């Protein structure tokens, strides 16, 4: 038996189609969306990623604005975030990591207006998700859900093991799963006997950052496995947390690295931006005010 491949590509295509529809609606109302990315490093890999966001935004009719601020100070970054919060033409804000040395990321992300926090970086967004209020989840966590739903993997009443409990992936993903009535085990570095969770779960999500952490011996033939991890192996290749060679022949379905979650995240950032813009547009239309912002 070989596992069904839960590729991210058709999922991203479907998300882009949803975005296109929303962009059309905005256009009809004389409105457009803008995403702002603060890039405070000259790290080449990060710059490449930000260019891919710029490209994806432009292709979808969303205006990208990249604020290049290498070696920015805490004060300069604070000022820039506050400006973007106030700027009515900006609907989505990303504070791209890594940040310059000496800068405190936690103090910065909590300044991002939750209505524009399209990558769920502000802890308020996670808090809102936790109590069931509308909020943007981090794109990576949401990508896992989009993949599971695209391939009709049932979640209600199912046991899902989430391995990793970060504020970026594990915790928000847990909230999204609870919203869908899954029963969630949250595993981490202090979990004893990890395999007892991953073997009995209907769905296992690996979000750790350790190559080969999940092997064929840790899964069952009914498991659905979503790999979120990104690691570089000795050959310089991108690999996930799953030992694909032993897991793939054993499980029911596997979302691989590369080709899975990572393929979906950028499309979601653009969708979130357009959703944020649509909210602003709706509230203006509802008040019947002339549209002077966000064009
Ligand atoms: P992180 O903040 O380092 O968190 C890693 C989590 O894994 C922690 O909760 C840690 O437990 C847990 N962990 C560490 N060793 C473990 C072990 N042996 N067994 C079980 N759990 C263990 O990482 P992150 O930001 O959540 O990212 C996780 C992975 O996803 C990374 O590989 C990252 O590169 C990848 N990622 C991918 C994308 C994408 O678009 N594809 C986006 C974001 C992240 P403790 O809490 O106990 O320390």
PDB file of C-alpha atoms in Angstrom, residues 8-276:
ATOM      1  CA  UNK A   8      -0.702  21.427  -1.226  1.00  0.00           C
ATOM      2  CA  UNK A   9      -0.882  22.515  -4.863  1.00  0.00           C
ATOM      3  CA  UNK A  10      -4.612  21.995  -5.555  1.00  0.00           C
ATOM      4  CA  UNK A  11      -5.392  23.415  -2.109  1.00  0.00           C
ATOM      5  CA  UNK A  12      -3.479  26.599  -2.922  1.00  0.00           C
ATOM      6  CA  UNK A  13      -5.231  26.799  -6.304  1.00  0.00           C
ATOM      7  CA  UNK A  14      -8.617  26.616  -4.608  1.00  0.00           C
ATOM      8  CA  UNK A  15      -7.613  29.338  -2.132  1.00  0.00           C
ATOM      9  CA  UNK A  16      -6.418  31.554  -4.989  1.00  0.00           C
ATOM     10  CA  UNK A  17      -9.796  31.094  -6.700  1.00  0.00           C
ATOM     11  CA  UNK A  18     -11.561  32.237  -3.501  1.00  0.00           C
ATOM     12  CA  UNK A  19      -9.237  35.256  -3.359  1.00  0.00           C
ATOM     13  CA  UNK A  20      -9.940  36.121  -7.004  1.00  0.00           C
ATOM     14  CA  UNK A  21     -13.669  36.144  -6.286  1.00  0.00           C
ATOM     15  CA  UNK A  22     -13.248  38.458  -3.289  1.00  0.00           C
ATOM     16  CA  UNK A  23     -10.941  40.762  -5.245  1.00  0.00           C
ATOM     17  CA  UNK A  24     -13.606  40.976  -7.974  1.00  0.00           C
ATOM     18  CA  UNK A  25     -16.206  41.921  -5.369  1.00  0.00           C
ATOM     19  CA  UNK A  26     -13.916  44.594  -3.962  1.00  0.00           C
ATOM     20  CA  UNK A  27     -13.239  45.977  -7.442  1.00  0.00           C
ATOM     21  CA  UNK A  28     -16.951  46.165  -8.098  1.00  0.00           C
ATOM     22  CA  UNK A  29     -17.225  48.400  -5.037  1.00  0.00           C
ATOM     23  CA  UNK A  30     -14.283  50.535  -6.181  1.00  0.00           C
ATOM     24  CA  UNK A  31     -11.999  49.137  -3.512  1.00  0.00           C
ATOM     25  CA  UNK A  32      -8.604  47.399  -3.499  1.00  0.00           C
ATOM     26  CA  UNK A  33      -6.469  45.531  -0.945  1.00  0.00           C
ATOM     27  CA  UNK A  34      -2.900  46.158   0.157  1.00  0.00           C
ATOM     28  CA  UNK A  35      -0.442  43.953   2.071  1.00  0.00           C
ATOM     29  CA  UNK A  36       2.539  45.534   3.855  1.00  0.00           C
ATOM     30  CA  UNK A  37       5.615  43.498   4.757  1.00  0.00           C
ATOM     31  CA  UNK A  38       8.287  44.881   7.053  1.00  0.00           C
ATOM     32  CA  UNK A  39      11.599  43.334   6.050  1.00  0.00           C
ATOM     33  CA  UNK A  40      14.286  44.200   8.586  1.00  0.00           C
ATOM     34  CA  UNK A  41      17.022  41.827   7.462  1.00  0.00           C
ATOM     35  CA  UNK A  42      19.173  41.384   4.389  1.00  0.00           C
ATOM     36  CA  UNK A  43      19.151  37.592   4.805  1.00  0.00           C
ATOM     37  CA  UNK A  44      18.838  36.252   1.242  1.00  0.00           C
ATOM     38  CA  UNK A  45      16.453  33.351   2.056  1.00  0.00           C
ATOM     39  CA  UNK A  46      14.088  35.728   3.817  1.00  0.00           C
ATOM     40  CA  UNK A  47      14.292  38.258   0.988  1.00  0.00           C
ATOM     41  CA  UNK A  48      13.415  35.452  -1.454  1.00  0.00           C
ATOM     42  CA  UNK A  49      10.369  34.501   0.644  1.00  0.00           C
ATOM     43  CA  UNK A  50       9.197  38.117   0.774  1.00  0.00           C
ATOM     44  CA  UNK A  51       9.594  38.406  -3.004  1.00  0.00           C
ATOM     45  CA  UNK A  52       7.340  35.356  -3.330  1.00  0.00           C
ATOM     46  CA  UNK A  53       4.684  37.136  -1.221  1.00  0.00           C
ATOM     47  CA  UNK A  54       5.053  40.246  -3.406  1.00  0.00           C
ATOM     48  CA  UNK A  55       4.660  38.170  -6.566  1.00  0.00           C
ATOM     49  CA  UNK A  56       1.670  36.250  -5.228  1.00  0.00           C
ATOM     50  CA  UNK A  57      -0.038  39.477  -4.157  1.00  0.00           C
ATOM     51  CA  UNK A  58       0.514  41.190  -7.519  1.00  0.00           C
ATOM     52  CA  UNK A  59      -0.768  38.139  -9.388  1.00  0.00           C
ATOM     53  CA  UNK A  60      -3.989  38.342  -7.393  1.00  0.00           C
ATOM     54  CA  UNK A  61      -4.538  42.076  -7.843  1.00  0.00           C
ATOM     55  CA  UNK A  62      -3.408  42.898  -4.295  1.00  0.00           C
ATOM     56  CA  UNK A  63      -0.977  45.775  -3.871  1.00  0.00           C
ATOM     57  CA  UNK A  64       2.246  44.675  -2.111  1.00  0.00           C
ATOM     58  CA  UNK A  65       4.291  47.187  -0.135  1.00  0.00           C
ATOM     59  CA  UNK A  66       7.650  45.946   1.148  1.00  0.00           C
ATOM     60  CA  UNK A  67       9.273  48.206   3.722  1.00  0.00           C
ATOM     61  CA  UNK A  68      12.965  47.409   3.645  1.00  0.00           C
ATOM     62  CA  UNK A  69      14.486  48.407   6.995  1.00  0.00           C
ATOM     63  CA  UNK A  70      17.728  46.458   7.556  1.00  0.00           C
ATOM     64  CA  UNK A  71      19.339  47.279  10.892  1.00  0.00           C
ATOM     65  CA  UNK A  72      16.225  49.115  12.082  1.00  0.00           C
ATOM     66  CA  UNK A  73      16.012  49.870  15.787  1.00  0.00           C
ATOM     67  CA  UNK A  74      13.150  48.901  18.089  1.00  0.00           C
ATOM     68  CA  UNK A  75      11.902  52.514  18.039  1.00  0.00           C
ATOM     69  CA  UNK A  76      11.934  52.693  14.240  1.00  0.00           C
ATOM     70  CA  UNK A  77      10.034  49.431  13.963  1.00  0.00           C
ATOM     71  CA  UNK A  78       7.483  50.535  16.574  1.00  0.00           C
ATOM     72  CA  UNK A  79       6.915  53.756  14.643  1.00  0.00           C
ATOM     73  CA  UNK A  80       6.516  51.898  11.354  1.00  0.00           C
ATOM     74  CA  UNK A  81       3.974  49.406  12.741  1.00  0.00           C
ATOM     75  CA  UNK A  82       1.926  52.219  14.288  1.00  0.00           C
ATOM     76  CA  UNK A  83       1.976  54.074  10.950  1.00  0.00           C
ATOM     77  CA  UNK A  84       0.765  50.990   9.103  1.00  0.00           C
ATOM     78  CA  UNK A  85      -1.989  50.482  11.694  1.00  0.00           C
ATOM     79  CA  UNK A  86      -3.196  54.023  10.968  1.00  0.00           C
ATOM     80  CA  UNK A  87      -2.818  53.777   7.189  1.00  0.00           C
ATOM     81  CA  UNK A  88      -6.307  53.092   5.892  1.00  0.00           C
ATOM     82  CA  UNK A  89      -4.987  51.865   2.541  1.00  0.00           C
ATOM     83  CA  UNK A  90      -3.156  48.962   4.268  1.00  0.00           C
ATOM     84  CA  UNK A  91      -5.219  45.888   5.188  1.00  0.00           C
ATOM     85  CA  UNK A  92      -2.603  43.281   6.097  1.00  0.00           C
ATOM     86  CA  UNK A  93       0.673  43.661   8.022  1.00  0.00           C
ATOM     87  CA  UNK A  94       3.498  41.136   8.260  1.00  0.00           C
ATOM     88  CA  UNK A  95       6.515  41.717  10.473  1.00  0.00           C
ATOM     89  CA  UNK A  96       8.943  39.343   8.800  1.00  0.00           C
ATOM     90  CA  UNK A  97      11.480  37.519  10.990  1.00  0.00           C
ATOM     91  CA  UNK A  98      14.422  37.391  11.597  1.00  0.00           C
ATOM     92  CA  UNK A  99      14.716  40.844  13.119  1.00  0.00           C
ATOM     93  CA  UNK A 100      17.919  42.786  13.860  1.00  0.00           C
ATOM     94  CA  UNK A 101      19.834  41.909  17.019  1.00  0.00           C
ATOM     95  CA  UNK A 102      18.611  43.661  20.127  1.00  0.00           C
ATOM     96  CA  UNK A 103      15.054  43.999  18.835  1.00  0.00           C
ATOM     97  CA  UNK A 104      12.309  42.438  20.957  1.00  0.00           C
ATOM     98  CA  UNK A 105       9.852  40.707  18.587  1.00  0.00           C
ATOM     99  CA  UNK A 106       7.258  40.058  21.318  1.00  0.00           C
ATOM    100  CA  UNK A 107       6.973  43.777  22.060  1.00  0.00           C
ATOM    101  CA  UNK A 108       6.487  44.510  18.346  1.00  0.00           C
ATOM    102  CA  UNK A 109       3.931  41.891  17.313  1.00  0.00           C
ATOM    103  CA  UNK A 110       1.567  42.942  20.062  1.00  0.00           C
ATOM    104  CA  UNK A 111       1.346  46.363  18.396  1.00  0.00           C
ATOM    105  CA  UNK A 112      -0.091  44.988  15.148  1.00  0.00           C
ATOM    106  CA  UNK A 113      -3.768  45.856  14.878  1.00  0.00           C
ATOM    107  CA  UNK A 114      -5.588  42.464  15.107  1.00  0.00           C
ATOM    108  CA  UNK A 115      -7.824  43.508  12.190  1.00  0.00           C
ATOM    109  CA  UNK A 116      -4.659  43.669  10.029  1.00  0.00           C
ATOM    110  CA  UNK A 117      -2.806  40.791  11.723  1.00  0.00           C
ATOM    111  CA  UNK A 118      -3.093  38.484   8.719  1.00  0.00           C
ATOM    112  CA  UNK A 119      -0.443  36.037   9.984  1.00  0.00           C
ATOM    113  CA  UNK A 120      -1.840  35.797  13.512  1.00  0.00           C
ATOM    114  CA  UNK A 121       1.342  37.137  15.100  1.00  0.00           C
ATOM    115  CA  UNK A 122      -0.261  39.282  17.822  1.00  0.00           C
ATOM    116  CA  UNK A 123      -1.016  37.177  20.942  1.00  0.00           C
ATOM    117  CA  UNK A 124      -4.437  38.864  20.956  1.00  0.00           C
ATOM    118  CA  UNK A 125      -5.233  36.971  17.763  1.00  0.00           C
ATOM    119  CA  UNK A 126      -4.410  33.649  19.443  1.00  0.00           C
ATOM    120  CA  UNK A 127      -6.453  34.681  22.499  1.00  0.00           C
ATOM    121  CA  UNK A 128      -9.431  35.514  20.308  1.00  0.00           C
ATOM    122  CA  UNK A 129      -9.142  32.180  18.494  1.00  0.00           C
ATOM    123  CA  UNK A 130      -9.064  30.442  21.869  1.00  0.00           C
ATOM    124  CA  UNK A 131     -12.368  31.966  22.975  1.00  0.00           C
ATOM    125  CA  UNK A 132     -13.984  31.520  19.558  1.00  0.00           C
ATOM    126  CA  UNK A 133     -13.902  35.164  18.469  1.00  0.00           C
ATOM    127  CA  UNK A 134     -13.067  36.104  14.877  1.00  0.00           C
ATOM    128  CA  UNK A 135      -9.312  36.365  14.340  1.00  0.00           C
ATOM    129  CA  UNK A 136      -6.708  35.491  11.764  1.00  0.00           C
ATOM    130  CA  UNK A 137      -4.822  32.295  12.572  1.00  0.00           C
ATOM    131  CA  UNK A 138      -1.183  32.038  11.516  1.00  0.00           C
ATOM    132  CA  UNK A 139      -1.124  30.981   7.875  1.00  0.00           C
ATOM    133  CA  UNK A 140       0.838  27.796   8.634  1.00  0.00           C
ATOM    134  CA  UNK A 141      -1.703  26.552  11.172  1.00  0.00           C
ATOM    135  CA  UNK A 142      -4.579  27.407   8.866  1.00  0.00           C
ATOM    136  CA  UNK A 143      -2.836  25.635   5.948  1.00  0.00           C
ATOM    137  CA  UNK A 144      -3.028  22.353   7.844  1.00  0.00           C
ATOM    138  CA  UNK A 145      -6.805  22.760   8.194  1.00  0.00           C
ATOM    139  CA  UNK A 146      -7.201  23.763   4.556  1.00  0.00           C
ATOM    140  CA  UNK A 147      -5.356  20.607   3.464  1.00  0.00           C
ATOM    141  CA  UNK A 148      -7.410  18.329   5.739  1.00  0.00           C
ATOM    142  CA  UNK A 149     -10.680  19.891   4.588  1.00  0.00           C
ATOM    143  CA  UNK A 150      -9.731  19.888   0.920  1.00  0.00           C
ATOM    144  CA  UNK A 151      -9.148  16.125   1.048  1.00  0.00           C
ATOM    145  CA  UNK A 152     -12.287  15.498   3.140  1.00  0.00           C
ATOM    146  CA  UNK A 153     -10.418  14.096   6.126  1.00  0.00           C
ATOM    147  CA  UNK A 154     -12.989  13.942   8.948  1.00  0.00           C
ATOM    148  CA  UNK A 155     -12.105  15.870  12.104  1.00  0.00           C
ATOM    149  CA  UNK A 156     -15.264  15.955  14.243  1.00  0.00           C
ATOM    150  CA  UNK A 157     -14.974  13.391  17.004  1.00  0.00           C
ATOM    151  CA  UNK A 158     -11.566  12.258  15.755  1.00  0.00           C
ATOM    152  CA  UNK A 159      -8.375  12.050  17.774  1.00  0.00           C
ATOM    153  CA  UNK A 160      -5.745  14.418  16.368  1.00  0.00           C
ATOM    154  CA  UNK A 161      -2.184  14.423  17.722  1.00  0.00           C
ATOM    155  CA  UNK A 162      -0.466  17.790  17.275  1.00  0.00           C
ATOM    156  CA  UNK A 163       3.266  17.431  17.880  1.00  0.00           C
ATOM    157  CA  UNK A 164       4.675  20.890  18.730  1.00  0.00           C
ATOM    158  CA  UNK A 165       3.093  23.558  20.925  1.00  0.00           C
ATOM    159  CA  UNK A 166       4.486  26.845  19.588  1.00  0.00           C
ATOM    160  CA  UNK A 167       2.367  29.993  19.345  1.00  0.00           C
ATOM    161  CA  UNK A 168       2.941  29.960  15.573  1.00  0.00           C
ATOM    162  CA  UNK A 169       1.801  26.449  14.738  1.00  0.00           C
ATOM    163  CA  UNK A 170       0.822  23.989  17.501  1.00  0.00           C
ATOM    164  CA  UNK A 171      -1.314  26.226  19.730  1.00  0.00           C
ATOM    165  CA  UNK A 172      -3.359  28.022  17.045  1.00  0.00           C
ATOM    166  CA  UNK A 173      -3.780  24.753  15.151  1.00  0.00           C
ATOM    167  CA  UNK A 174      -5.140  23.166  18.319  1.00  0.00           C
ATOM    168  CA  UNK A 175      -7.767  25.913  18.536  1.00  0.00           C
ATOM    169  CA  UNK A 176      -8.763  25.483  14.887  1.00  0.00           C
ATOM    170  CA  UNK A 177      -9.104  21.735  15.453  1.00  0.00           C
ATOM    171  CA  UNK A 178     -11.194  22.214  18.598  1.00  0.00           C
ATOM    172  CA  UNK A 179     -13.480  24.537  16.623  1.00  0.00           C
ATOM    173  CA  UNK A 180     -14.027  21.563  14.321  1.00  0.00           C
ATOM    174  CA  UNK A 181     -14.836  19.233  17.236  1.00  0.00           C
ATOM    175  CA  UNK A 182     -11.657  17.177  17.059  1.00  0.00           C
ATOM    176  CA  UNK A 183     -10.241  15.660  20.255  1.00  0.00           C
ATOM    177  CA  UNK A 184      -6.701  17.006  20.405  1.00  0.00           C
ATOM    178  CA  UNK A 185      -3.576  15.653  22.091  1.00  0.00           C
ATOM    179  CA  UNK A 186      -0.907  18.361  22.245  1.00  0.00           C
ATOM    180  CA  UNK A 187       2.542  16.757  22.356  1.00  0.00           C
ATOM    181  CA  UNK A 188       5.898  18.448  22.946  1.00  0.00           C
ATOM    182  CA  UNK A 189       9.493  17.840  23.968  1.00  0.00           C
ATOM    183  CA  UNK A 190       8.475  16.587  27.440  1.00  0.00           C
ATOM    184  CA  UNK A 191       5.841  14.161  26.196  1.00  0.00           C
ATOM    185  CA  UNK A 192       6.756  10.661  27.287  1.00  0.00           C
ATOM    186  CA  UNK A 193       6.088   7.910  24.778  1.00  0.00           C
ATOM    187  CA  UNK A 194       5.139  10.104  21.841  1.00  0.00           C
ATOM    188  CA  UNK A 195       4.322   7.039  19.753  1.00  0.00           C
ATOM    189  CA  UNK A 196       1.383   6.129  21.983  1.00  0.00           C
ATOM    190  CA  UNK A 197      -0.303   9.325  20.717  1.00  0.00           C
ATOM    191  CA  UNK A 198       0.781   9.231  17.094  1.00  0.00           C
ATOM    192  CA  UNK A 199      -0.103   5.538  16.698  1.00  0.00           C
ATOM    193  CA  UNK A 200      -3.634   5.914  18.007  1.00  0.00           C
ATOM    194  CA  UNK A 201      -4.483   9.279  16.416  1.00  0.00           C
ATOM    195  CA  UNK A 202      -6.600   9.402  13.274  1.00  0.00           C
ATOM    196  CA  UNK A 203      -4.540  12.435  12.223  1.00  0.00           C
ATOM    197  CA  UNK A 204      -0.998  13.340  13.291  1.00  0.00           C
ATOM    198  CA  UNK A 205       0.463  16.787  12.609  1.00  0.00           C
ATOM    199  CA  UNK A 206       4.243  17.079  12.956  1.00  0.00           C
ATOM    200  CA  UNK A 207       5.357  20.657  13.725  1.00  0.00           C
ATOM    201  CA  UNK A 208       8.686  20.294  15.510  1.00  0.00           C
ATOM    202  CA  UNK A 209      11.681  21.008  13.291  1.00  0.00           C
ATOM    203  CA  UNK A 210      13.503  17.672  13.664  1.00  0.00           C
ATOM    204  CA  UNK A 211      14.144  15.518  10.640  1.00  0.00           C
ATOM    205  CA  UNK A 212      12.955  11.898  10.890  1.00  0.00           C
ATOM    206  CA  UNK A 213      11.228  12.343  14.259  1.00  0.00           C
ATOM    207  CA  UNK A 214       8.219  10.343  13.052  1.00  0.00           C
ATOM    208  CA  UNK A 215       9.068   6.939  11.606  1.00  0.00           C
ATOM    209  CA  UNK A 216       7.083   4.004  10.251  1.00  0.00           C
ATOM    210  CA  UNK A 217       7.049   2.382  13.716  1.00  0.00           C
ATOM    211  CA  UNK A 218       5.157   5.407  15.130  1.00  0.00           C
ATOM    212  CA  UNK A 219       2.106   5.283  12.863  1.00  0.00           C
ATOM    213  CA  UNK A 220      -0.734   2.929  12.036  1.00  0.00           C
ATOM    214  CA  UNK A 221      -2.166   1.958   8.670  1.00  0.00           C
ATOM    215  CA  UNK A 222      -5.188   4.223   9.239  1.00  0.00           C
ATOM    216  CA  UNK A 223      -3.077   7.307  10.092  1.00  0.00           C
ATOM    217  CA  UNK A 224      -3.282  10.547   8.165  1.00  0.00           C
ATOM    218  CA  UNK A 225      -0.023  12.462   8.628  1.00  0.00           C
ATOM    219  CA  UNK A 226       0.555  16.156   7.926  1.00  0.00           C
ATOM    220  CA  UNK A 227       4.204  17.208   7.944  1.00  0.00           C
ATOM    221  CA  UNK A 228       4.786  20.866   8.822  1.00  0.00           C
ATOM    222  CA  UNK A 229       8.472  20.643   9.782  1.00  0.00           C
ATOM    223  CA  UNK A 230      11.158  22.218   7.654  1.00  0.00           C
ATOM    224  CA  UNK A 231      14.732  20.979   8.048  1.00  0.00           C
ATOM    225  CA  UNK A 232      17.764  20.790   5.821  1.00  0.00           C
ATOM    226  CA  UNK A 233      19.398  17.364   5.573  1.00  0.00           C
ATOM    227  CA  UNK A 234      23.103  16.536   5.062  1.00  0.00           C
ATOM    228  CA  UNK A 235      22.672  16.819   1.295  1.00  0.00           C
ATOM    229  CA  UNK A 236      21.276  20.323   1.690  1.00  0.00           C
ATOM    230  CA  UNK A 237      17.761  19.156   0.780  1.00  0.00           C
ATOM    231  CA  UNK A 238      14.570  20.441   2.403  1.00  0.00           C
ATOM    232  CA  UNK A 239      12.987  17.671   4.490  1.00  0.00           C
ATOM    233  CA  UNK A 240      10.174  17.557   7.033  1.00  0.00           C
ATOM    234  CA  UNK A 241       9.858  15.896  10.443  1.00  0.00           C
ATOM    235  CA  UNK A 242       8.561  12.678   8.894  1.00  0.00           C
ATOM    236  CA  UNK A 243      10.820   9.845   7.756  1.00  0.00           C
ATOM    237  CA  UNK A 244       8.924   9.595   4.491  1.00  0.00           C
ATOM    238  CA  UNK A 245      10.550   6.364   3.284  1.00  0.00           C
ATOM    239  CA  UNK A 246       9.183   4.361   6.235  1.00  0.00           C
ATOM    240  CA  UNK A 247       5.958   6.303   6.880  1.00  0.00           C
ATOM    241  CA  UNK A 248       4.648   6.614   3.343  1.00  0.00           C
ATOM    242  CA  UNK A 249       4.254   2.895   2.653  1.00  0.00           C
ATOM    243  CA  UNK A 250       2.450   2.404   5.942  1.00  0.00           C
ATOM    244  CA  UNK A 251      -0.125   5.178   6.393  1.00  0.00           C
ATOM    245  CA  UNK A 252      -3.414   6.065   4.713  1.00  0.00           C
ATOM    246  CA  UNK A 253      -2.363   9.550   3.627  1.00  0.00           C
ATOM    247  CA  UNK A 254       0.635  11.873   3.938  1.00  0.00           C
ATOM    248  CA  UNK A 255       1.080  15.573   3.255  1.00  0.00           C
ATOM    249  CA  UNK A 256       4.786  15.779   2.377  1.00  0.00           C
ATOM    250  CA  UNK A 257       7.638  18.271   2.710  1.00  0.00           C
ATOM    251  CA  UNK A 258       8.232  19.782   0.242  1.00  0.00           C
ATOM    252  CA  UNK A 259       4.932  20.024  -1.631  1.00  0.00           C
ATOM    253  CA  UNK A 260       2.485  20.203   1.264  1.00  0.00           C
ATOM    254  CA  UNK A 261       1.794  22.868   3.883  1.00  0.00           C
ATOM    255  CA  UNK A 262       4.500  25.250   2.633  1.00  0.00           C
ATOM    256  CA  UNK A 263       2.795  25.433  -0.760  1.00  0.00           C
ATOM    257  CA  UNK A 264      -0.394  26.775   0.810  1.00  0.00           C
ATOM    258  CA  UNK A 265       0.799  29.451   3.246  1.00  0.00           C
ATOM    259  CA  UNK A 266       1.501  32.332   0.849  1.00  0.00           C
ATOM    260  CA  UNK A 267      -1.878  31.882  -0.858  1.00  0.00           C
ATOM    261  CA  UNK A 268      -3.496  32.123   2.581  1.00  0.00           C
ATOM    262  CA  UNK A 269      -1.659  35.321   3.507  1.00  0.00           C
ATOM    263  CA  UNK A 270      -3.089  36.951   0.401  1.00  0.00           C
ATOM    264  CA  UNK A 271      -6.573  35.554   1.094  1.00  0.00           C
ATOM    265  CA  UNK A 272      -6.427  36.904   4.658  1.00  0.00           C
ATOM    266  CA  UNK A 273      -5.437  40.349   3.353  1.00  0.00           C
ATOM    267  CA  UNK A 274      -8.364  40.389   0.960  1.00  0.00           C
ATOM    268  CA  UNK A 275     -10.710  39.186   3.721  1.00  0.00           C
ATOM    269  CA  UNK A 276      -9.473  42.025   5.949  1.00  0.00           C
TER     270      UNK A 276
END
